[in-house]
Short mmCIF file of C-alpha atoms and ligand atoms in Angstrom, two decimals:
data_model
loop_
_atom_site.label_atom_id
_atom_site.label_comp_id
_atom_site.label_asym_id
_atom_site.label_seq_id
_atom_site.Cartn_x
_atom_site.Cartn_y
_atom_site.Cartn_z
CA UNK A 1165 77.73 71.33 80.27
CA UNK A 1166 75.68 69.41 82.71
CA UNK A 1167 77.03 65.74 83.60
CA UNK A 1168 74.50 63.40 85.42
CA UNK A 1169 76.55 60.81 86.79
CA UNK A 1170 76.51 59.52 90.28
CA UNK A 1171 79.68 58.38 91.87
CA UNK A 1172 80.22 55.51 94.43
CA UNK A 1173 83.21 55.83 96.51
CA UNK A 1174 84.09 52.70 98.54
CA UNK A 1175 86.84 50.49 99.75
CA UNK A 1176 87.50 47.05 100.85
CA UNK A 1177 89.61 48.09 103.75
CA UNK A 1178 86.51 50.60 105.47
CA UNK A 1179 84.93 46.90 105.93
CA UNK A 1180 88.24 45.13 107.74
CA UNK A 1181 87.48 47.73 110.72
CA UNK A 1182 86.06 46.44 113.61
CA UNK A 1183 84.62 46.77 117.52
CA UNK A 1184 84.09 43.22 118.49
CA UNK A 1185 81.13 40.75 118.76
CA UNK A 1186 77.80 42.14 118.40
CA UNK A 1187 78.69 46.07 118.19
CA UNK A 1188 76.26 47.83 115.62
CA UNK A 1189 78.88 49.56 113.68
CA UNK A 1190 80.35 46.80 111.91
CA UNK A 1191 81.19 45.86 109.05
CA UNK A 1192 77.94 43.56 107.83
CA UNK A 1193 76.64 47.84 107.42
CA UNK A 1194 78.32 48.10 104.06
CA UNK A 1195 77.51 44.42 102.98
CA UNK A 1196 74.08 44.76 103.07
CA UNK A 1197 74.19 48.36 101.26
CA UNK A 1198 76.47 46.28 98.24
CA UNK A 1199 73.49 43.79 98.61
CA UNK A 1200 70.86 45.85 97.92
CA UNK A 1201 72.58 48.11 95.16
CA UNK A 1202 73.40 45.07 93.50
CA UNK A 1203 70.04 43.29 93.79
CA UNK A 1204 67.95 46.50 92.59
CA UNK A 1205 69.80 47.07 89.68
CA UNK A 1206 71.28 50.50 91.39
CA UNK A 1207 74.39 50.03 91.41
CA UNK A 1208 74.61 49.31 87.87
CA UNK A 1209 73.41 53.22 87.25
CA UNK A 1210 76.68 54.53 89.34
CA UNK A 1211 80.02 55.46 88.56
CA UNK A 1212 81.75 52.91 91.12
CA UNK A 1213 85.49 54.58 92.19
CA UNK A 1214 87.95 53.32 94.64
CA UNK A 1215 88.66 55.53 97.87
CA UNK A 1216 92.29 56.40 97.78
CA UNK A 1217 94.18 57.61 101.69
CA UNK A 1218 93.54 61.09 102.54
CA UNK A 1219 96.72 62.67 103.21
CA UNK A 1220 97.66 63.47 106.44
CA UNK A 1221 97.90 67.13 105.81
CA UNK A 1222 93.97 67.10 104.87
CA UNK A 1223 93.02 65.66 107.65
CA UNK A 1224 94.71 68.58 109.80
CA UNK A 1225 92.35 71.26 107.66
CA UNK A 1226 90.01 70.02 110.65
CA UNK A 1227 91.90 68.07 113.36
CA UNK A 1228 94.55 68.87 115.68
CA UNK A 1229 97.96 67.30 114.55
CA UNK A 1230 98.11 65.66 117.87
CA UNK A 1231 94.74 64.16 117.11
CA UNK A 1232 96.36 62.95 114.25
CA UNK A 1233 99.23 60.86 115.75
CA UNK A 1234 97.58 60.09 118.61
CA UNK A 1235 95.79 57.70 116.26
CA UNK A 1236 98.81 56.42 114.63
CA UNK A 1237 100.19 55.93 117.80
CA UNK A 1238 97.17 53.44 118.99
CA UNK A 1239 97.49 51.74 115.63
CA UNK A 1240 100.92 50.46 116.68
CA UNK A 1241 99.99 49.94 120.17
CA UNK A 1242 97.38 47.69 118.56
CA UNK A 1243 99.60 45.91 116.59
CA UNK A 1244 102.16 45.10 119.85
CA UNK A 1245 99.40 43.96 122.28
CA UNK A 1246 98.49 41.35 119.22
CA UNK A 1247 101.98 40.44 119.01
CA UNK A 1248 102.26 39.71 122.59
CA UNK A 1249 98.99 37.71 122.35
CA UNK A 1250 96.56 40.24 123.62
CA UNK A 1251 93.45 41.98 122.52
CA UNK A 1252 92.84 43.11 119.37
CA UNK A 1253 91.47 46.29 120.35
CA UNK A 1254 92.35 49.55 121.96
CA UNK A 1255 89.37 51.10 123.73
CA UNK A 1256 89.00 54.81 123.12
CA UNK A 1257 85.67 54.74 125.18
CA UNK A 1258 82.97 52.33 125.98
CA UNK A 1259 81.85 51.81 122.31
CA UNK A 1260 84.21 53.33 120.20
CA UNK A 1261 87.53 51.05 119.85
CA UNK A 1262 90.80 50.57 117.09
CA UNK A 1263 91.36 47.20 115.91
CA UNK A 1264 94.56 46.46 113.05
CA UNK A 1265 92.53 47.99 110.48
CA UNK A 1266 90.69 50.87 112.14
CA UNK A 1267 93.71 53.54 111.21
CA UNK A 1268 93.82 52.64 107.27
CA UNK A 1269 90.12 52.59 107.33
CA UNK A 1270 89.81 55.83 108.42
CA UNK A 1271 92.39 57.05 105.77
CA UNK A 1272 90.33 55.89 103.26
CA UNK A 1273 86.72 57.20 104.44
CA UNK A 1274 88.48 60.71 104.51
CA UNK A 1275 90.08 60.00 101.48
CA UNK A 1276 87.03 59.24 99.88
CA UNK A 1277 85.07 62.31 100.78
CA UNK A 1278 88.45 64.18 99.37
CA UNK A 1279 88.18 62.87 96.32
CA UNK A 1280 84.55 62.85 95.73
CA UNK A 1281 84.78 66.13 96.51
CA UNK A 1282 87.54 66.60 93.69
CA UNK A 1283 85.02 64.84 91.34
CA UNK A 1284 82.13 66.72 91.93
CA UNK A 1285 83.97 69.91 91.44
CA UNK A 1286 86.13 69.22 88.40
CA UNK A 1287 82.80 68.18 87.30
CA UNK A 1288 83.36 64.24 86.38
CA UNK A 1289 80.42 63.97 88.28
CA UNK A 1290 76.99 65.44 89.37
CA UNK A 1291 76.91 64.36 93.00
CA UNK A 1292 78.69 61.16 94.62
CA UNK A 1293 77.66 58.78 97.57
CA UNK A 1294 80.67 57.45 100.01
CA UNK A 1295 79.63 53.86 101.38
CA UNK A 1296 82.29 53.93 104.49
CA UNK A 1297 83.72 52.87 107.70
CA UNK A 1298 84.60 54.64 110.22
CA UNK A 1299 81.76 57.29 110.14
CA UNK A 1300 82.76 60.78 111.33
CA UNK A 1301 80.16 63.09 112.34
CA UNK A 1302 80.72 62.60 116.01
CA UNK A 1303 85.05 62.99 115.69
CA UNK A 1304 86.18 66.00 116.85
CA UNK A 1305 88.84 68.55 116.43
CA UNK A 1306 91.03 66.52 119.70
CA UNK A 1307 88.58 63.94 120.18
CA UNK A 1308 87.42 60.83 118.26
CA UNK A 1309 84.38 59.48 119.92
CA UNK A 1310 81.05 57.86 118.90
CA UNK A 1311 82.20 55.29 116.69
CA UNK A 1312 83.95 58.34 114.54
CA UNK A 1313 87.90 58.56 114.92
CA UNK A 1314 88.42 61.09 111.97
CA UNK A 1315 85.47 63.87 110.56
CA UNK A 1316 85.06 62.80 107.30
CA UNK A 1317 82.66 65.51 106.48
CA UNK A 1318 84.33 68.44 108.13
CA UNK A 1319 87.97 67.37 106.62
CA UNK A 1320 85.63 67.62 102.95
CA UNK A 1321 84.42 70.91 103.88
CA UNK A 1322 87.38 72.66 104.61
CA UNK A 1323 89.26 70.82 101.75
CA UNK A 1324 86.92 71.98 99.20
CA UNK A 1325 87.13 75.84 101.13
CA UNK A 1326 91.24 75.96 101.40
CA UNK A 1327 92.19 73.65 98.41
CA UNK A 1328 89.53 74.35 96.04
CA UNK A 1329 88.99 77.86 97.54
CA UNK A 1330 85.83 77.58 97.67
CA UNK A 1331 83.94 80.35 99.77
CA UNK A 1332 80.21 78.73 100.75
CA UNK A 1333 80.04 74.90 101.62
CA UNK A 1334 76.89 73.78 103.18
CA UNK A 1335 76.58 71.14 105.44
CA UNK A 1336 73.25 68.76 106.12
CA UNK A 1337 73.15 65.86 108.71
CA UNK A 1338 69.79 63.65 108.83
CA UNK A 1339 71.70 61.36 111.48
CA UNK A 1340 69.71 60.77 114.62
CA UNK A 1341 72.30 61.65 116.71
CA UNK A 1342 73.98 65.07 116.86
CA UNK A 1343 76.85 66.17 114.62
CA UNK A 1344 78.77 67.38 117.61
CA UNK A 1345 82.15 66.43 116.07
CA UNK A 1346 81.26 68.24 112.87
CA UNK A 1347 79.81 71.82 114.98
CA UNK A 1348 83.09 71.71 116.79
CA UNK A 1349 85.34 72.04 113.92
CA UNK A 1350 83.02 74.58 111.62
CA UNK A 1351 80.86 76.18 114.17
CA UNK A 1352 82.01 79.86 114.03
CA UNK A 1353 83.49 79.35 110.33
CA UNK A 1354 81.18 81.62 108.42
CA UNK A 1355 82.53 80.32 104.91
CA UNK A 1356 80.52 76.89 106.19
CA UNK A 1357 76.58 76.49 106.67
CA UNK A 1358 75.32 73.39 108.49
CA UNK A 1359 71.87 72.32 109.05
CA UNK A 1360 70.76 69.57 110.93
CA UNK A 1361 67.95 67.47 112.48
CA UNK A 1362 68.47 64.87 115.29
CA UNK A 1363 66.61 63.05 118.39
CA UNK A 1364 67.12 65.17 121.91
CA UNK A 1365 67.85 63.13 125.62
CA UNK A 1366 70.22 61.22 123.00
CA UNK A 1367 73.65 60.62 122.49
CA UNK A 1368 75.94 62.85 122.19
CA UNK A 1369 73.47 64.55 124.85
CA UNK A 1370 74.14 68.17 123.37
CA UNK A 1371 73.17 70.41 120.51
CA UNK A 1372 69.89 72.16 121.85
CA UNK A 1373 72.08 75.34 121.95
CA UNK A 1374 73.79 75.86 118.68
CA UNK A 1375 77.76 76.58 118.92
CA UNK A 1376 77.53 79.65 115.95
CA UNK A 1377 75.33 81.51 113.42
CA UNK A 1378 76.13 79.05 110.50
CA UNK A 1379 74.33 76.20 112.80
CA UNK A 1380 70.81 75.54 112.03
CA UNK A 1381 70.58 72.81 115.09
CA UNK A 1382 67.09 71.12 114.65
CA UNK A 1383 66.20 69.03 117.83
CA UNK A 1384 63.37 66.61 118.02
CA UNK A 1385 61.63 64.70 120.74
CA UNK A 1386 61.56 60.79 120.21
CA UNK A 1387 58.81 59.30 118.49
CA UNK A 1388 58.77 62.54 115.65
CA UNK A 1389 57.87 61.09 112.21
CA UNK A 1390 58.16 61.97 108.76
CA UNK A 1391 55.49 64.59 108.15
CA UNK A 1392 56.62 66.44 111.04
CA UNK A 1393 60.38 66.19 110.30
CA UNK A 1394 59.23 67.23 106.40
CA UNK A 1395 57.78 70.31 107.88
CA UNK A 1396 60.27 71.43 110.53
CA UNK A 1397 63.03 70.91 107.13
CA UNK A 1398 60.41 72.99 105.02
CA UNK A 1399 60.25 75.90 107.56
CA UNK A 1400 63.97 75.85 109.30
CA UNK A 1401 66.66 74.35 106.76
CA UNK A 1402 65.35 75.29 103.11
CA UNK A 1403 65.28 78.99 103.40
CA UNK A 1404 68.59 79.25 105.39
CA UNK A 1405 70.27 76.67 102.73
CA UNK A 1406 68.63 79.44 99.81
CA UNK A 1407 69.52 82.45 101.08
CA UNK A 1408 73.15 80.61 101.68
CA UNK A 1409 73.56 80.10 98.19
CA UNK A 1410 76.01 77.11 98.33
CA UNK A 1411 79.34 76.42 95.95
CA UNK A 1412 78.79 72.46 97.21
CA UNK A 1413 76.25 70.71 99.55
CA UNK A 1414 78.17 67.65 102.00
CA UNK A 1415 75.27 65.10 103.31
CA UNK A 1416 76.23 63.02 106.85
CA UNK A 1417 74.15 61.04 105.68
CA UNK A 1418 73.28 58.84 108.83
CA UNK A 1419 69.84 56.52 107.84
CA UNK A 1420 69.51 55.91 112.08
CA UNK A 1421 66.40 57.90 112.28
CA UNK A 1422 64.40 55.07 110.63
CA UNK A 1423 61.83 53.61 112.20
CA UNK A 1424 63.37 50.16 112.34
CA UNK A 1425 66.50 51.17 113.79
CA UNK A 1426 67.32 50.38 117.63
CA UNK A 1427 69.87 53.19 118.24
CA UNK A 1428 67.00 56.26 118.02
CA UNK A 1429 63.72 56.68 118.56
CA UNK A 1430 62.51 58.44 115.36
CA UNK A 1431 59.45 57.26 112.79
CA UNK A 1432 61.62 58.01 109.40
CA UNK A 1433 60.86 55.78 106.31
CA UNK A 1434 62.50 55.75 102.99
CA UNK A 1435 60.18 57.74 101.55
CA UNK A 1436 61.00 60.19 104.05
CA UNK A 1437 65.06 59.73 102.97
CA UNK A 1438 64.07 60.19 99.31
CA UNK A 1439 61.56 63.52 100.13
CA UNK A 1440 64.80 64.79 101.95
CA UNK A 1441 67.46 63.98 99.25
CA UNK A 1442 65.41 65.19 96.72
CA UNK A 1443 65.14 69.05 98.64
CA UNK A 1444 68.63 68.87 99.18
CA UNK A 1445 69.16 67.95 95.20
CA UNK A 1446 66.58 70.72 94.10
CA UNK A 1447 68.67 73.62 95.72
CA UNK A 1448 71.93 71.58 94.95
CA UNK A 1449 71.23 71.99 91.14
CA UNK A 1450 69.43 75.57 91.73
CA UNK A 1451 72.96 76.86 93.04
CA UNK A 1452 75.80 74.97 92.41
CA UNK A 1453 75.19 72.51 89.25
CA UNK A 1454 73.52 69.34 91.51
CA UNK A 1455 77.32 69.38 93.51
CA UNK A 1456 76.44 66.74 96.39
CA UNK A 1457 79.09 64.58 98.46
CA UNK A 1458 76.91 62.12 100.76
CA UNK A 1459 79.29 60.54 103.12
CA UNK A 1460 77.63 57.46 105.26
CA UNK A 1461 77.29 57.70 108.83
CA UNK A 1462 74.97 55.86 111.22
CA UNK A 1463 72.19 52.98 110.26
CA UNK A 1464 72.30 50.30 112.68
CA UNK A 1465 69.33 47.95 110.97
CA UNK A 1466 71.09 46.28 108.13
CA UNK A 1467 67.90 46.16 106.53
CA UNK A 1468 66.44 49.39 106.50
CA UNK A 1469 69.84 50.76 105.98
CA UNK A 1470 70.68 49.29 102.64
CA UNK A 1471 66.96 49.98 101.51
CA UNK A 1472 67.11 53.81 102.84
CA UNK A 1473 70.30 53.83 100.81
CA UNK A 1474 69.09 52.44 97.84
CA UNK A 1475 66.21 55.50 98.16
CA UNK A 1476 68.55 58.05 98.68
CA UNK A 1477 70.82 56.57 95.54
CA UNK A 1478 67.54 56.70 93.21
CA UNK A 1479 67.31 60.33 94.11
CA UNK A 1480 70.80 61.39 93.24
CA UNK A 1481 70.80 59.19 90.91
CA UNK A 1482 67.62 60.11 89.23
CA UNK A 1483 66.10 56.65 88.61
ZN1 ZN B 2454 73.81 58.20 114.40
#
């Protein structure tokens, strides 16, 4: 039995987390993606699903527990300062802050990859997209950093390996910047395949030197566009995601590599997102019945992000 919907995981707390004035993660990200999808007629074509909390047992499958309250703890720090009349942020580092919200946000972007990844695999649905807030690729086993407080992706992965007992997850990040946080919880597990592409001399500043076997680390000078990026996919991802044969493909799907957007340097248009979903989609359906979770992560132009979206939708999607 083949199913062909397409879910959409969201929730109206991943948009009450904040950074203050004028940072580019913010919550106007996921308005404009609504905007579009509802504009275009796309959203009509998913399966729309509310993100329950991921419970705090999933999210140790890939953090640290101390990572864990360490969080909770700034959430009620948070909460005292505004009592008192202070800020209404906790700084973790220069651009990547807590605000009231920012701990039941998280719960629910995890959350949401948990149970899209139930979906998919109980078969209720071909492939899902997760429009949320925080993004993860960047967080850490210890460390959230980067705008990413809990790995969305990597909690997925080893959720659908030690709770669905699964035994080959694959892993693709388009995101600019490097999935640092993501290699340093899965580098090393063999059960897990990532492949990635992102800009070098860029934040995080690492990933020229892959951290284990199942990394396929694809670094690219600024200024790289899409026929270049099609080919370097073509020749270093596709046969390593074949010969992997995956149970489930997760997408950090981060749309910062377009052209328009301030954050990277690199000449992607959504005709380049589409090309890429639609190679990820072909071996997705060649190996494991079209199972794809895409979990947002970066996209800093409003604009080009909800319209890179609404490509990549129309791919899984098949419209
Ligand atoms: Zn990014």
């Amino acid at each position: 039995m083949t199913v062909n919907k397409t879910g959409y995981y969201t929730h109206a707390d991943c948009r009450k987390h904040e950074m203050g004035e004028g940072h580019p993660e913010c919550p106007a990200r996921l308005d404009a993606i609504e905007d579009r999808l509802l504009a275009s007629g796309v959203g009509d074509a998913l399966e729309r699903r509310e993100a329950p909390r991921a419970a705090l047992g999933d999210l140790q499958l890939a953090h640290d527990r101390l990572h864990i309250a360490a969080l909770r703890g700034m959430e009620l720090e948070v909460a005292e300062q505004v009592q008192a009349g202070g800020s209404p942020y906790a700084h973790l580092d220069a651009d990547t802050a807590m605000n009231l919200h920012t701990w039941e946000a998280a719960q629910r972007a995890a959350g949401a990859a948990i149970a899209a990844t139930d979906a998919v695999l109980a078969g209720e649905l071909e492939n899902a997209f997760c429009a949320i807030r925080p993004p993860g690729h960047h967080a850490c086993k210890a460390q959230a950093m980067g705008f990413c407080f809990i790995n969305n992706v990597a909690v997925a992965a080893r959720y659908a390996l030690e709770r669905h007992g699964l035994s080959r997850v694959a892993v693709v990040d388009f995101d600019v910047h490097h999935g640092n946080g993501t290699e340093d919880v899965l580098a090393g597990d063999d059960r897990v395949l990532m492949v990635s592409i992102f800009q070098t001399g860029l934040y995080p500043f690492n990933g020229e030197a892959p951290r284990g076997d199942n990394m396929v680390n694809v670094p690219v000078p600024a200024y790289t566009r899409g026929p270049q990026v099609r080919e370097l996919i073509e020749a270093q991802w596709l046969p390593r995601l074949e010969a992997f044969r995956p149970q489930l493909i997760l997408i950090s799907a981060g749309f910062d590599a377009h052209r328009e957007d301030e954050l990277g340097q690199l000449g992607l248009v959504e005709q380049d997102y589409a090309w890429i979903t639609g190679r990820i989609r072909d071996i997705a359906r060649r190996h494991c019945e079209g199972r794809i979770v895409s979990c947002l992560e970066g996209g800093y132009n409003t604009s080009a992000l909800a319209r890179s979206v609404e490509a990549h939708l129309r791919v899984l999607a098949d419209l």
